[in-house]
XYZ file of C-alpha atoms in Angstrom:
559
model
C 61.256 33.094 144.891
C 60.762 31.735 141.307
C 58.758 34.802 140.258
C 61.613 37.055 141.597
C 64.276 35.312 139.675
C 62.087 35.488 136.617
C 61.617 39.238 136.974
C 65.436 39.622 137.426
C 66.168 37.691 134.344
C 63.581 39.684 132.431
C 65.270 42.876 133.624
C 68.700 41.636 132.571
C 67.330 40.839 129.193
C 65.982 44.443 128.938
C 69.504 45.846 129.634
C 68.684 46.602 133.337
C 70.640 45.747 136.426
C 69.738 45.766 140.153
C 71.834 48.126 142.286
C 73.875 46.387 144.773
C 75.797 47.512 147.909
C 78.954 47.545 146.013
C 77.549 50.085 143.522
C 76.557 52.486 146.187
C 79.903 52.357 147.908
C 81.982 52.741 144.676
C 83.241 56.449 143.978
C 81.271 58.164 141.246
C 83.058 59.019 138.062
C 82.195 62.503 136.753
C 82.104 62.691 132.913
C 82.648 66.199 131.689
C 80.873 67.298 128.551
C 82.958 67.387 125.516
C 83.992 70.887 124.072
C 85.050 71.936 120.643
C 88.637 73.228 120.524
C 88.707 76.908 120.282
C 90.971 78.435 117.725
C 93.842 80.463 119.132
C 92.992 84.189 119.449
C 94.465 86.320 116.590
C 97.108 88.781 117.530
C 96.216 92.447 117.525
C 99.686 93.343 116.272
C 98.461 93.762 112.617
C 95.916 96.324 113.797
C 98.546 98.364 115.642
C 100.857 98.086 112.628
C 98.211 99.391 110.338
C 97.490 102.230 112.764
C 101.091 103.213 112.977
C 101.284 103.092 109.148
C 98.078 105.305 108.816
C 99.335 107.857 111.368
C 102.713 107.962 109.664
C 101.087 108.413 106.284
C 99.029 111.432 107.624
C 102.144 113.014 109.185
C 104.397 112.599 106.189
C 102.041 113.704 103.507
C 100.691 116.657 105.576
C 104.192 118.058 105.982
C 104.944 117.481 102.210
C 101.715 119.043 100.820
C 101.923 122.034 103.190
C 105.556 122.659 102.268
C 104.726 122.363 98.470
C 101.939 124.928 98.926
C 103.948 127.349 101.063
C 106.761 127.272 98.506
C 104.496 128.014 95.503
C 104.106 124.431 94.322
C 100.402 124.829 93.924
C 98.350 126.651 91.286
C 95.204 128.641 90.751
C 94.043 125.730 88.491
C 92.440 123.900 90.300
C 93.108 124.607 93.788
C 92.496 128.274 93.653
C 89.109 127.652 91.923
C 87.793 125.569 94.757
C 89.263 127.902 97.352
C 87.655 130.950 95.909
C 84.385 129.181 95.321
C 84.211 127.885 98.882
C 85.236 131.185 100.398
C 82.443 132.990 98.411
C 79.916 130.291 99.588
C 81.037 130.718 103.114
C 80.416 134.533 102.747
C 77.044 133.973 101.397
C 78.079 135.282 98.008
C 77.295 134.004 94.451
C 80.183 131.614 93.674
C 81.334 133.272 90.460
C 85.010 132.353 90.346
C 86.945 135.015 88.615
C 90.047 132.681 88.404
C 88.088 130.499 86.099
C 85.608 132.983 84.650
C 82.786 130.635 85.532
C 80.128 129.979 88.119
C 81.561 127.345 90.519
C 78.912 124.847 89.446
C 79.064 125.717 85.812
C 82.618 124.371 85.662
C 81.758 121.146 87.523
C 78.614 120.013 89.536
C 80.627 119.640 92.687
C 77.838 120.058 95.230
C 79.888 118.011 97.667
C 81.551 121.349 98.356
C 78.468 122.680 100.285
C 79.173 120.387 103.309
C 82.699 121.793 103.464
C 81.382 125.460 103.875
C 81.289 125.162 107.744
C 84.957 124.355 107.669
C 85.593 127.744 106.198
C 83.503 129.387 108.981
C 85.904 127.836 111.518
C 89.139 128.228 109.584
C 89.045 129.994 106.174
C 92.304 128.746 104.813
C 93.069 126.776 101.730
C 95.387 124.570 103.724
C 92.296 122.934 105.234
C 91.531 121.526 101.853
C 95.029 120.165 101.579
C 94.811 118.455 104.942
C 91.355 117.151 104.123
C 92.850 115.397 100.992
C 95.488 113.791 103.095
C 92.832 112.480 105.603
C 90.696 111.168 102.825
C 93.477 109.204 101.297
C 94.664 107.899 104.699
C 91.066 106.685 105.536
C 91.389 104.247 102.644
C 93.772 102.068 104.524
C 91.535 101.335 107.528
C 88.474 101.074 105.306
C 90.276 98.421 103.129
C 91.215 96.602 106.258
C 87.578 96.514 107.534
C 86.231 95.414 104.178
C 88.922 92.509 104.124
C 87.662 91.502 107.485
C 84.093 91.607 106.440
C 85.110 89.279 103.379
C 86.353 86.825 105.973
C 90.185 87.473 105.830
C 92.135 87.304 109.062
C 93.726 90.354 110.727
C 97.210 89.892 109.248
C 96.250 89.667 105.496
C 93.637 92.460 106.073
C 96.209 94.731 107.564
C 98.554 93.860 104.718
C 96.002 94.977 102.270
C 95.199 98.198 104.131
C 98.831 99.106 104.389
C 99.493 98.329 100.759
C 96.647 100.629 99.699
C 98.505 103.493 101.359
C 101.673 102.591 99.284
C 99.899 102.683 96.015
C 101.482 105.352 93.825
C 98.113 106.413 92.469
C 96.895 107.112 96.056
C 99.987 109.176 96.963
C 99.860 111.157 93.771
C 96.246 112.230 94.661
C 97.816 114.267 97.522
C 100.376 115.792 95.227
C 97.604 116.896 92.790
C 95.976 118.523 95.828
C 92.298 118.868 96.657
C 89.575 117.836 94.214
C 86.131 116.661 95.107
C 86.749 113.440 93.472
C 89.355 112.458 95.938
C 86.701 112.618 98.699
C 84.740 109.899 96.930
C 87.440 107.329 97.597
C 86.572 106.776 101.284
C 82.847 107.328 100.557
C 82.730 104.613 97.941
C 84.943 102.280 100.038
C 82.435 102.826 102.906
C 79.578 101.875 100.598
C 81.334 98.630 99.748
C 81.861 97.951 103.444
C 78.276 98.669 104.385
C 77.066 96.380 101.570
C 79.243 93.485 102.962
C 77.706 94.094 106.403
C 74.257 93.852 104.886
C 73.257 97.462 105.395
C 72.057 98.280 101.905
C 70.145 101.493 102.874
C 73.296 103.035 104.326
C 75.376 101.950 101.340
C 72.899 103.527 98.973
C 73.193 106.769 101.042
C 76.975 106.636 100.682
C 76.577 106.240 96.928
C 74.149 109.219 96.886
C 76.739 111.354 98.700
C 79.387 110.216 96.300
C 77.292 111.474 93.286
C 77.509 115.059 94.671
C 81.221 115.110 93.861
C 81.099 115.654 90.138
C 79.102 115.117 87.110
C 81.006 112.082 86.096
C 80.769 110.187 89.357
C 77.744 108.319 87.965
C 80.236 106.451 85.593
C 81.564 104.615 88.655
C 78.377 104.569 90.846
C 76.185 102.845 88.374
C 78.279 99.669 87.825
C 79.425 99.740 91.406
C 75.771 99.753 92.622
C 75.056 96.793 90.417
C 77.868 94.862 91.889
C 77.123 95.798 95.457
C 73.482 95.025 94.952
C 74.435 91.396 94.119
C 76.830 91.152 96.936
C 74.324 92.470 99.481
C 71.438 90.648 97.813
C 69.595 93.853 97.803
C 67.419 95.152 95.082
C 67.150 98.499 96.985
C 70.873 98.948 96.694
C 71.256 97.630 93.109
C 68.364 99.201 91.377
C 68.294 102.253 93.627
C 71.990 103.029 92.980
C 71.488 102.589 89.256
C 68.447 104.929 89.388
C 70.317 107.508 91.399
C 73.247 107.474 89.109
C 71.097 107.923 85.982
C 69.208 110.760 87.518
C 72.348 112.503 88.748
C 73.914 112.079 85.340
C 70.921 113.597 83.595
C 70.623 116.522 86.040
C 74.314 117.375 85.770
C 74.579 117.233 82.059
C 70.972 118.163 81.113
C 70.148 120.825 83.673
C 72.830 122.242 85.933
C 75.797 122.522 83.683
C 73.885 124.234 80.823
C 72.086 126.475 83.392
C 75.402 127.920 84.749
C 77.387 127.737 81.452
C 77.788 131.223 79.985
C 76.589 129.894 76.633
C 74.136 127.318 77.770
C 76.298 124.626 76.316
C 78.484 121.927 77.957
C 82.041 123.187 78.370
C 84.115 119.997 78.162
C 82.147 117.804 75.669
C 84.629 118.700 72.898
C 87.095 116.243 74.543
C 85.197 113.449 72.769
C 84.008 115.267 69.604
C 85.691 112.939 67.179
C 83.189 110.180 68.315
C 80.140 112.395 68.053
C 78.287 115.418 69.335
C 75.778 115.026 72.122
C 75.307 111.895 74.207
C 73.415 109.830 71.621
C 75.900 110.518 68.896
C 78.838 109.875 71.257
C 77.466 106.583 72.432
C 76.742 105.519 68.779
C 80.174 106.599 67.845
C 81.759 104.497 70.495
C 79.619 101.393 69.524
C 80.393 101.728 65.843
C 84.093 102.400 66.276
C 85.225 99.341 68.127
C 88.697 99.238 66.515
C 89.344 102.879 67.204
C 88.271 102.421 70.935
C 90.446 99.262 71.191
C 93.345 101.032 69.509
C 93.359 103.699 72.082
C 92.886 101.280 74.963
C 95.859 99.292 73.761
C 98.038 102.295 72.965
C 101.435 102.329 74.734
C 100.431 105.347 76.999
C 97.247 103.721 77.924
C 98.831 100.421 78.849
C 101.444 102.185 80.988
C 98.500 104.095 82.664
C 96.645 100.758 83.390
C 99.885 98.993 84.488
C 100.601 101.868 86.924
C 97.243 101.159 88.570
C 97.280 97.435 88.667
C 100.807 96.163 89.058
C 101.435 97.794 92.439
C 98.309 95.866 93.675
C 98.895 92.637 91.876
C 96.335 90.837 93.922
C 93.567 92.817 92.131
C 94.162 90.812 89.005
C 92.653 87.749 90.708
C 89.262 89.389 90.548
C 88.963 90.418 86.885
C 85.135 90.673 87.007
C 85.376 93.266 89.780
C 87.777 95.241 87.593
C 85.121 95.593 84.996
C 83.310 98.090 87.326
C 86.010 100.647 86.205
C 85.576 100.204 82.371
C 83.273 103.291 81.833
C 85.728 105.570 83.857
C 88.647 104.053 82.096
C 87.089 104.702 78.702
C 86.353 108.285 79.698
C 89.948 108.904 80.725
C 91.661 107.113 77.936
C 89.445 108.385 75.009
C 89.666 112.078 76.141
C 91.885 114.387 74.219
C 92.665 115.963 77.603
C 95.885 114.057 78.128
C 95.958 114.635 81.894
C 92.897 112.317 82.256
C 95.021 109.257 81.441
C 97.929 110.063 83.668
C 98.341 108.358 87.085
C 99.373 111.623 88.698
C 96.074 113.352 88.464
C 92.672 113.297 90.168
C 90.841 111.677 87.109
C 92.309 108.409 88.560
C 90.400 108.686 91.873
C 87.487 106.432 90.876
C 89.706 103.781 89.472
C 91.603 103.578 92.786
C 88.339 102.465 94.432
C 87.908 99.694 91.781
C 91.472 98.513 92.182
C 91.148 98.553 95.981
C 87.825 96.442 95.950
C 89.326 94.049 93.342
C 92.434 93.633 95.550
C 90.271 92.648 98.686
C 88.158 90.225 96.600
C 91.276 88.881 94.829
C 93.038 88.211 98.059
C 89.972 86.366 99.316
C 89.923 84.101 96.284
C 93.550 83.363 96.624
C 93.631 82.617 100.429
C 90.314 80.790 100.527
C 90.486 78.728 97.330
C 89.406 75.082 97.578
C 92.951 73.629 97.294
C 94.845 73.735 100.593
C 97.243 76.616 101.156
C 99.724 76.367 103.853
C 100.635 79.128 106.216
C 103.914 79.457 104.469
C 102.243 80.119 101.175
C 99.842 82.602 102.664
C 102.804 84.499 104.095
C 104.476 84.528 100.827
C 101.393 85.730 98.956
C 100.897 88.638 101.410
C 104.658 89.470 101.280
C 104.453 89.658 97.502
C 101.493 92.115 97.918
C 103.603 94.381 100.161
C 106.734 94.139 98.082
C 104.805 94.989 94.894
C 103.119 98.061 96.559
C 106.406 99.233 97.997
C 108.164 98.965 94.629
C 105.367 100.729 92.849
C 105.444 103.590 95.365
C 109.342 104.044 94.963
C 109.318 103.594 91.216
C 106.005 105.328 90.310
C 105.155 107.527 93.293
C 105.660 111.139 93.896
C 109.358 110.820 95.070
C 111.215 112.295 92.214
C 113.581 109.414 91.827
C 116.150 110.602 89.327
C 114.163 113.783 88.490
C 113.101 116.980 90.106
C 111.512 116.590 93.669
C 107.734 117.116 93.065
C 107.191 118.541 96.435
C 109.820 121.300 96.437
C 107.727 124.119 94.909
C 109.053 127.181 93.078
C 110.201 129.472 95.850
C 113.203 129.171 98.183
C 111.604 131.173 101.019
C 107.983 130.752 102.084
C 108.438 133.679 104.565
C 109.461 136.093 101.730
C 106.405 135.053 99.674
C 104.156 135.641 102.685
C 105.761 138.903 103.505
C 105.073 140.087 99.982
C 101.462 139.003 99.785
C 100.686 140.617 103.141
C 101.179 144.003 101.486
C 98.026 143.422 99.267
C 94.777 144.673 100.984
C 92.325 141.689 101.761
C 89.526 143.134 99.721
C 91.612 144.485 96.739
C 91.099 143.408 93.170
C 94.172 141.413 92.174
C 95.840 139.869 89.240
C 98.659 137.465 90.022
C 100.507 134.646 88.394
C 98.931 131.275 88.946
C 101.156 130.123 91.753
C 100.526 133.398 93.746
C 96.828 133.701 92.903
C 96.086 130.571 94.763
C 97.348 132.386 97.920
C 95.113 135.356 97.228
C 91.805 133.718 96.335
C 89.746 134.920 99.313
C 88.432 137.973 97.593
C 85.684 138.871 95.120
C 88.151 139.590 92.303
C 91.232 137.596 91.647
C 92.657 136.796 88.210
C 95.366 134.296 87.238
C 97.535 136.592 85.158
C 97.783 137.234 82.216
C 93.994 137.474 82.793
C 92.227 139.847 82.596
C 94.480 141.649 80.161
C 94.925 138.709 77.827
C 92.332 135.853 78.151
C 93.993 132.535 78.963
C 91.900 129.599 80.141
C 89.203 132.036 81.316
C 85.492 131.059 80.715
C 84.838 129.773 77.294
C 85.806 131.201 73.916
C 82.187 132.239 73.022
C 81.762 134.163 76.339
C 82.721 137.812 76.717
C 86.231 138.296 77.987
C 87.024 139.793 81.355
C 87.294 143.496 81.768
C 90.941 144.244 80.953
C 91.481 146.745 83.796
C 89.467 144.977 86.505
C 92.324 144.953 89.052
C 94.242 147.337 91.215
C 97.144 145.187 92.315
C 99.466 142.902 90.325
C 101.662 140.254 91.987
C 104.255 138.261 90.044
C 107.165 136.012 90.967
C 110.652 137.654 90.720
C 111.823 134.782 88.627
C 109.851 134.848 85.364
C 111.475 131.711 83.948
C 108.927 129.535 82.187
C 106.188 132.122 81.774
C 104.043 132.088 78.731
C 104.291 134.390 75.843
C 100.934 135.741 76.672
C 102.077 136.413 80.192
C 105.179 138.224 79.210
C 103.292 140.397 76.687
C 100.705 141.452 79.233
C 103.288 141.973 81.854
C 105.288 144.231 79.505
C 102.270 146.198 78.582
C 101.309 146.678 82.345
C 104.824 147.890 83.173
C 105.304 150.302 80.293
C 101.814 151.747 80.545
C 102.782 153.869 83.517
C 99.704 152.765 85.308
C 101.536 150.702 87.965
C 104.336 151.187 90.294
C 106.320 148.761 92.404
C 105.195 148.980 96.014
C 107.111 145.929 97.320
C 109.773 143.748 96.040
C 112.022 140.948 97.442
C 113.864 137.881 96.055
C 110.625 135.958 95.538
C 107.657 138.349 94.599
C 107.252 141.808 93.007
C 104.036 143.630 93.893
C 102.565 146.353 91.794
C 99.801 148.902 92.574
C 97.768 150.868 90.055
C 98.566 154.575 90.426
C 96.288 156.181 87.865
C 92.634 155.805 87.002
C 91.457 152.998 84.711
C 91.810 154.323 81.171
C 88.968 152.142 79.698
C 85.341 152.659 80.714
C 83.965 149.312 81.518
C 80.174 149.060 81.645
C 79.910 145.997 83.865
C 81.797 143.312 85.777
C 81.234 139.666 84.864
C 80.124 138.546 88.253
C 77.305 136.388 87.021
C 78.912 135.493 83.654
C 75.959 137.333 81.964
C 76.363 137.682 78.078
C 74.845 141.205 78.302
C 78.148 142.817 79.379
C 78.893 145.437 76.629
C 82.473 144.719 75.884
C 84.073 142.488 73.338
C 87.515 141.073 72.512
C 90.387 143.504 72.743
C 93.157 143.318 70.202
C 96.417 143.676 72.044
C 99.077 145.792 70.402
C 102.122 145.685 72.638
C 104.946 148.193 71.959
C 107.815 147.930 74.458
C 111.059 149.565 75.098
C 113.782 147.469 73.356
C 116.088 148.201 76.200
C 113.743 146.980 78.878
C 114.664 143.464 80.400
C 111.422 141.943 79.471
C 111.814 142.975 75.833
C 114.822 140.753 75.592
C 112.737 137.803 76.688
C 109.953 138.569 74.326
C 112.500 138.853 71.497
C 114.078 135.462 72.460
C 110.659 133.871 72.088
């Protein structure tokens, strides 16, 4: 027995114990494996709220923009240009836009219009462009939400950012300014940002390439954005590929396509920066060697108001100043231009900067909510409430609501039905001249001029190109109320009326329609369909002699 006791003692020293009868009869204790506490599931209410906000945005602005168009609130510049150009493309015709006196792509290299041609096969109506603009702006809300989620934000703050995007005054003014290809780049570039965050650099690069088709200056935003997204996605393909695509597109636009379709072979809009130099090299050198002049224009009162209108409604973007640097080239292009519309919040030139502010807002919110110092739930709610309040106040004060001024959506006609009845009198294939607000409703034809064109050249082609044939129209449509018409318009209208070549065929409270009743008195050797400089006609000196008792004579004398 001694060896057994020794073995037992040895087992005890080794941490072992013999099983006894009591151990077998004792009930077993089951030990459950430990589990990490799961966080509570996030509510889906923010998603539903953003969905309701997006649908409401689409419904509201679709009604507003269609009402504006029906009541003569839109113009031939620029909506009629795109409408006539797209209609010609859909008909397989050369897109020489008689409203502008230029080839469609000699005005801007907006090749993104080509994918829209099938829409005109289904519904050839300018209103499809208005609705498309609304949908493009509305898509920004969900895209900002998705990007915020990809950045690691919760559903609630992501939905707040998406909803606040829809409240931004610059976003809402894009719809008021109606369709431009630049507006379509907003969801496309936001999609590129989202794809980069999800580590899909090839798809992000494709989105950047599509955006470059919108206009010749899109490269100004695509190149710096590609650099930023390349770093975020850790992708040389996206970074270097985006820069290369941007540079190639920029060169092709300004070095090949625009000169090719220009009636003179020269760039049309380069004069907007002529004070800094002629040509790209001189312009770049002029900007570098004139830092005080550049800084002075950036810090001018109008420029600061423009920048504040972009940033203040989305205050959270200020928390990501390095991201805002992406917009510097576009901001310089807008502020330094002598074309004042470029530095106004209401117009399409702001489209690219909206993308920058949206991305900076998402990154800024992430930095605020995820900073190292602890932030309580109360503080987070306060921060997000501030974002919504700033956007809402910005929309009310700076948006297209006409607070204290004329309603920007009301148009210039009391009855859309009367306008439509008058325009229905004009045959669909007739050559027409009409005032700008009527011409945009008559653009689906080979020949349509924004009066006083073609009788007196006004914003038609370029100064060095031949003028349009003065008698290249059979029908003339003008609004009954001539208040606010230019001196050139009134002079051409007086000449047409007193020439005896036209007679009124329809008139109501909104529109007067005239038809030519005698043969064209001027032999015209060719039409400027291709903008060819070989057309044998030159400038016509207008000598207007009017009856002093005619109602229009009094208006001309008053001017």
